[in-house]
């Protein structure tokens, strides 16, 4: 495996790519609708005139240049919080629904009507030259396109053009960028929403909680409440896959008891006679089964592995 320190950051690769001459750009609009139990995607596009391409490419260049020296780590290693001065990377082949949301758009549109805009979820700027592509993705914000029923973009003969009076507010932040089968993730929740990770997280959630509900050797107090809380809250739900991967939730009561004897956690209490486990709240349950608790060799105090925050 290539040493991370020897890897060329994807932000630097994209910066060099955007500097290439004769670059073209399409704006791709990603609409989503739900039909029964399936999310249906529709990709539409508009071409840009040359001055608009140059302006958007310059802004995208500034975005990746500002992050060129940021640290990066593999997606999934840190699910607890958004990273400061750091981003995640993932191989595009490990991401679901890429054909669905990064495929070739079929519909060329010539106007930005309110009916068209109402189902839009994401905007992509797709830069291409000499058979290679870089894609900048951002969650759609209605105010970027329409303000007080006035179109901020001007459409001339079906080509999307920046207004000459410069009232268009271009995105200055992107949720993820794709280049050479690699994705740089700057906003995990929006990235996961784009590729329908919520559906996948729900599958993990069902497996984990079905197992916990059917345990015969111990009971978790308020498990049903925690099940509902994690399912309804995206940030909590996205931590469930790592619980499933680490498999602590499948431990028997004696294993839990031995673990807590060796490494006491104030937010987790067990009743040996009743064979019950009580967590102070849903976060305590998530941190415990996610194996987030470590003990400092220097201070002998407990802390959470991701945030390094001391246990209360």
Coordinates of C-alpha atoms in Angstrom, one line a residue:
X1 CA 0.0 0.0 0.0
X2 CA 1.3 3.4 -0.9
X3 CA 2.6 5.5 2.0
X4 CA 0.2 8.4 2.6
X5 CA 3.1 10.8 2.9
X6 CA 4.2 9.9 -0.6
X7 CA 0.8 10.3 -2.2
X8 CA 0.0 13.4 -4.3
X9 CA -3.0 15.0 -2.7
X10 CA -6.1 14.9 -4.9
X11 CA -6.5 18.7 -4.3
X12 CA -3.1 19.3 -6.0
X13 CA -4.0 16.9 -8.9
X14 CA -7.3 18.9 -9.5
X15 CA -5.4 22.2 -9.2
X16 CA -3.1 21.2 -12.0
X17 CA -6.0 19.8 -14.0
X18 CA -7.9 23.0 -13.9
X19 CA -4.9 24.9 -15.2
X20 CA -4.9 23.0 -18.5
X21 CA -5.9 24.9 -21.6
X22 CA -9.1 24.2 -23.6
X23 CA -11.0 23.0 -20.6
X24 CA -14.8 22.7 -21.0
X25 CA -17.5 22.6 -18.3
X26 CA -21.1 21.5 -18.0
X27 CA -23.4 22.3 -15.2
X28 CA -25.2 19.1 -14.2
X29 CA -28.4 19.3 -12.1
X30 CA -29.2 16.3 -9.9
X31 CA -32.9 15.9 -9.2
X32 CA -34.2 13.2 -6.8
X33 CA -37.7 11.9 -6.4
X34 CA -39.0 8.9 -4.4
X35 CA -41.2 6.4 -6.1
X36 CA -42.5 3.8 -3.7
X37 CA -39.3 2.5 -1.9
X38 CA -36.9 3.6 -4.6
X39 CA -35.0 6.9 -5.1
X40 CA -35.2 7.9 -8.7
X41 CA -32.5 10.2 -10.1
X42 CA -32.7 12.5 -13.1
X43 CA -29.6 14.2 -14.5
X44 CA -30.0 17.3 -16.6
X45 CA -27.3 19.6 -18.0
X46 CA -26.6 23.0 -19.4
X47 CA -23.5 24.2 -21.3
X48 CA -21.6 27.2 -20.2
X49 CA -20.1 30.0 -22.3
X50 CA -16.3 30.6 -22.2
X51 CA -16.3 33.6 -19.8
X52 CA -18.5 31.6 -17.4
X53 CA -16.2 28.6 -17.6
X54 CA -13.1 30.7 -16.9
X55 CA -14.8 32.4 -13.8
X56 CA -16.1 29.1 -12.4
X57 CA -12.8 27.3 -13.0
X58 CA -11.0 30.1 -11.2
X59 CA -13.3 29.8 -8.2
X60 CA -12.9 26.0 -8.1
X61 CA -9.1 26.4 -8.5
X62 CA -9.1 28.7 -5.4
X63 CA -11.1 26.2 -3.5
X64 CA -8.7 23.3 -4.0
X65 CA -5.6 25.5 -3.7
X66 CA -6.8 26.6 -0.2
X67 CA -6.9 22.9 0.7
X68 CA -3.8 21.8 -1.1
X69 CA -1.8 21.3 2.1
X70 CA -4.5 20.0 4.3
X71 CA -4.1 16.6 5.8
X72 CA -6.3 13.8 4.6
X73 CA -7.3 10.3 5.7
X74 CA -9.4 7.5 4.4
X75 CA -13.2 7.9 4.6
X76 CA -14.7 6.0 7.5
X77 CA -11.7 6.4 9.9
X78 CA -13.3 9.3 11.7
X79 CA -17.1 9.3 11.9
X80 CA -17.5 11.3 15.1
X81 CA -17.0 14.9 13.8
X82 CA -16.1 17.0 10.8
X83 CA -12.4 17.3 10.5
X84 CA -10.7 20.7 10.9
X85 CA -8.1 21.4 8.2
X86 CA -8.4 17.8 7.0
X87 CA -10.6 16.0 4.5
X88 CA -11.4 12.4 3.7
X89 CA -10.6 10.4 0.6
X90 CA -12.3 7.3 -0.8
X91 CA -11.9 5.2 -4.0
X92 CA -14.8 5.8 -6.2
X93 CA -15.2 2.0 -6.6
X94 CA -16.1 1.8 -3.0
X95 CA -18.9 4.3 -3.2
X96 CA -22.5 3.2 -4.0
X97 CA -24.7 4.6 -6.8
X98 CA -21.9 6.4 -8.7
X99 CA -23.3 5.3 -12.1
X100 CA -26.7 6.7 -10.9
X101 CA -25.4 10.1 -9.9
X102 CA -22.2 10.6 -11.9
X103 CA -23.4 9.0 -15.2
X104 CA -24.0 10.9 -18.4
X105 CA -26.8 13.4 -18.1
X106 CA -29.5 12.7 -20.7
X107 CA -31.6 15.8 -20.6
X108 CA -30.4 19.1 -21.9
X109 CA -32.5 22.0 -20.5
X110 CA -32.9 25.4 -21.9
X111 CA -34.5 27.2 -19.0
X112 CA -34.5 27.2 -15.2
X113 CA -38.1 27.1 -14.3
X114 CA -39.5 26.8 -10.8
X115 CA -41.0 23.4 -11.6
X116 CA -37.6 22.2 -12.7
X117 CA -35.9 23.5 -9.6
X118 CA -38.2 22.1 -7.0
X119 CA -36.8 18.6 -7.1
X120 CA -33.1 19.6 -7.4
X121 CA -30.8 18.2 -4.7
X122 CA -27.3 18.8 -6.0
X123 CA -25.3 20.8 -8.6
X124 CA -22.2 19.5 -10.3
X125 CA -19.6 21.4 -12.2
X126 CA -18.0 18.9 -14.6
X127 CA -14.7 20.0 -16.1
X128 CA -13.3 18.0 -19.0
X129 CA -10.3 18.0 -21.3
X130 CA -8.5 15.4 -23.3
X131 CA -10.7 12.6 -22.1
X132 CA -10.3 13.3 -18.4
X133 CA -12.8 14.9 -16.0
X134 CA -12.9 16.6 -12.6
X135 CA -16.3 17.0 -10.9
X136 CA -17.2 19.5 -8.1
X137 CA -20.4 18.6 -6.2
X138 CA -22.4 20.8 -4.0
X139 CA -25.8 20.4 -2.3
X140 CA -28.3 22.6 -4.1
X141 CA -29.4 25.8 -2.5
X142 CA -32.5 27.4 -4.0
X143 CA -31.3 30.9 -3.2
X144 CA -28.3 30.4 -5.5
X145 CA -30.6 30.2 -8.5
X146 CA -33.7 32.1 -7.7
X147 CA -34.0 35.2 -5.5
X148 CA -37.4 36.9 -5.2
X149 CA -38.5 35.1 -8.3
X150 CA -35.6 36.6 -10.4
X151 CA -33.2 34.4 -12.2
X152 CA -29.7 35.0 -11.0
X153 CA -28.3 33.0 -14.0
X154 CA -29.0 34.2 -17.5
X155 CA -29.8 31.7 -20.1
X156 CA -29.0 32.7 -23.7
X157 CA -30.0 30.2 -26.4
X158 CA -29.9 27.4 -23.9
X159 CA -26.4 28.3 -22.6
X160 CA -26.0 29.2 -18.9
X161 CA -24.2 32.5 -18.6
X162 CA -23.1 34.7 -15.7
X163 CA -25.0 37.9 -15.5
X164 CA -23.0 40.9 -16.6
X165 CA -24.0 42.8 -13.4
X166 CA -22.3 40.0 -11.4
X167 CA -25.2 39.4 -9.1
X168 CA -24.7 35.6 -9.4
X169 CA -23.5 34.1 -6.2
X170 CA -21.3 31.2 -7.2
X171 CA -20.6 28.4 -4.8
X172 CA -17.4 29.0 -2.8
X173 CA -17.6 25.7 -1.0
X174 CA -18.1 22.1 -2.3
X175 CA -19.1 19.0 -0.5
X176 CA -16.8 16.7 -2.6
X177 CA -14.6 16.6 -5.6
X178 CA -14.0 13.6 -7.9
X179 CA -10.8 13.1 -10.0
X180 CA -9.1 9.9 -11.3
X181 CA -11.3 7.4 -9.4
X182 CA -10.7 9.3 -6.2
X183 CA -13.1 11.4 -4.2
X184 CA -12.1 14.1 -1.7
X185 CA -14.8 14.6 0.9
X186 CA -15.2 18.0 2.6
X187 CA -18.7 17.6 4.0
X188 CA -19.4 14.0 4.9
X189 CA -23.2 14.4 5.5
X190 CA -23.9 16.0 2.1
X191 CA -21.6 13.5 0.4
X192 CA -23.5 10.7 1.9
X193 CA -26.8 12.3 1.0
X194 CA -25.7 12.6 -2.6
X195 CA -24.9 8.9 -3.0
X196 CA -27.8 7.7 -0.8
X197 CA -25.7 6.4 2.1
X198 CA -28.7 6.9 4.3
X199 CA -30.3 3.8 2.7
X200 CA -27.1 1.8 3.5
X201 CA -26.8 3.1 7.0
X202 CA -30.4 2.0 7.6
X203 CA -29.5 -1.5 6.6
X204 CA -26.6 -1.5 9.2
X205 CA -29.0 0.0 11.8
X206 CA -31.5 -2.8 11.2
X207 CA -28.8 -5.5 11.6
X208 CA -27.2 -4.0 14.8
X209 CA -30.5 -3.3 16.6
X210 CA -32.1 -6.6 15.6
X211 CA -29.2 -8.4 17.2
X212 CA -29.3 -6.3 20.4
X213 CA -33.1 -6.7 20.7
X214 CA -32.8 -10.5 20.4
X215 CA -30.0 -10.9 23.0
X216 CA -30.8 -13.6 25.5
X217 CA -27.9 -13.2 27.9
X218 CA -28.4 -9.5 28.8
X219 CA -30.8 -6.6 28.3
X220 CA -30.1 -2.9 27.4
X221 CA -32.2 -0.4 29.3
X222 CA -34.0 2.1 27.0
X223 CA -32.9 0.2 23.8
X224 CA -36.1 1.0 21.9
X225 CA -35.6 4.7 22.6
X226 CA -32.0 4.6 21.4
X227 CA -33.1 2.7 18.3
X228 CA -35.5 5.5 17.4
X229 CA -33.0 8.3 18.2
X230 CA -30.3 6.8 16.0
X231 CA -32.6 6.2 13.2
X232 CA -34.1 9.7 13.1
X233 CA -30.8 11.6 13.5
X234 CA -28.4 11.4 10.5
X235 CA -25.2 12.1 12.5
X236 CA -26.0 9.3 15.0
X237 CA -27.1 7.0 12.2
X238 CA -23.9 7.4 10.2
X239 CA -21.9 6.0 13.2
X240 CA -23.8 2.7 13.2
X241 CA -21.7 1.0 10.3
X242 CA -18.5 1.2 12.4
X243 CA -20.4 -0.5 15.3
X244 CA -21.3 -3.3 13.0
X245 CA -17.7 -3.6 11.7
X246 CA -16.2 -3.8 15.2
X247 CA -18.7 -6.4 16.4
X248 CA -18.6 -5.4 20.1
X249 CA -22.4 -5.4 20.0
X250 CA -22.3 -9.1 19.6
X251 CA -20.3 -9.7 22.8
X252 CA -21.9 -11.9 25.5
X253 CA -22.5 -10.4 28.9
X254 CA -19.4 -12.0 30.5
X255 CA -17.2 -10.3 27.8
X256 CA -18.9 -6.9 28.5
X257 CA -18.4 -7.4 32.2
X258 CA -14.7 -8.3 31.8
X259 CA -14.1 -5.3 29.5
X260 CA -15.7 -2.8 32.0
X261 CA -13.8 -4.3 34.9
X262 CA -10.5 -3.8 33.0
X263 CA -11.5 -0.4 31.6
X264 CA -14.3 1.2 33.7
X265 CA -16.5 3.7 31.7
X266 CA -18.5 6.1 33.9
X267 CA -21.3 6.4 31.3
X268 CA -21.9 2.7 31.3
X269 CA -23.3 0.8 34.3
X270 CA -24.1 -2.9 34.6
X271 CA -26.3 -4.8 37.0
X272 CA -24.7 -8.2 37.4
X273 CA -27.7 -9.8 39.1
X274 CA -30.3 -8.6 36.6
X275 CA -27.8 -8.9 33.7
X276 CA -28.7 -5.4 32.5
X277 CA -26.6 -2.6 30.9
X278 CA -27.6 1.0 31.4
X279 CA -26.1 3.9 29.3
X280 CA -26.4 7.5 30.4
X281 CA -27.7 8.4 26.9
X282 CA -27.6 7.3 23.3
X283 CA -24.1 8.8 22.8
X284 CA -22.8 6.6 25.6
X285 CA -24.2 3.6 23.8
X286 CA -22.7 4.6 20.5
X287 CA -19.3 5.3 21.9
X288 CA -19.2 2.0 23.9
X289 CA -20.1 -0.3 21.0
X290 CA -17.9 1.8 18.7
X291 CA -14.9 1.0 21.0
X292 CA -14.2 4.7 21.3
X293 CA -13.0 4.6 24.9
X294 CA -9.2 4.7 25.5
X295 CA -7.1 5.1 28.7
X296 CA -4.3 7.6 28.8
X297 CA -1.0 6.1 29.9
X298 CA 0.1 9.5 31.3
X299 CA -3.0 10.4 33.4
X300 CA -4.8 7.0 33.7
X301 CA -8.0 8.8 32.7
X302 CA -10.5 7.7 30.1
X303 CA -11.1 9.6 26.9
X304 CA -12.9 9.2 23.6
X305 CA -10.7 8.0 20.8
X306 CA -11.9 10.4 18.1
X307 CA -12.4 13.7 20.0
X308 CA -9.9 13.1 22.8
X309 CA -12.5 14.5 25.1
X310 CA -12.2 13.3 28.7
X311 CA -14.9 11.1 30.0
X312 CA -17.3 12.9 32.5

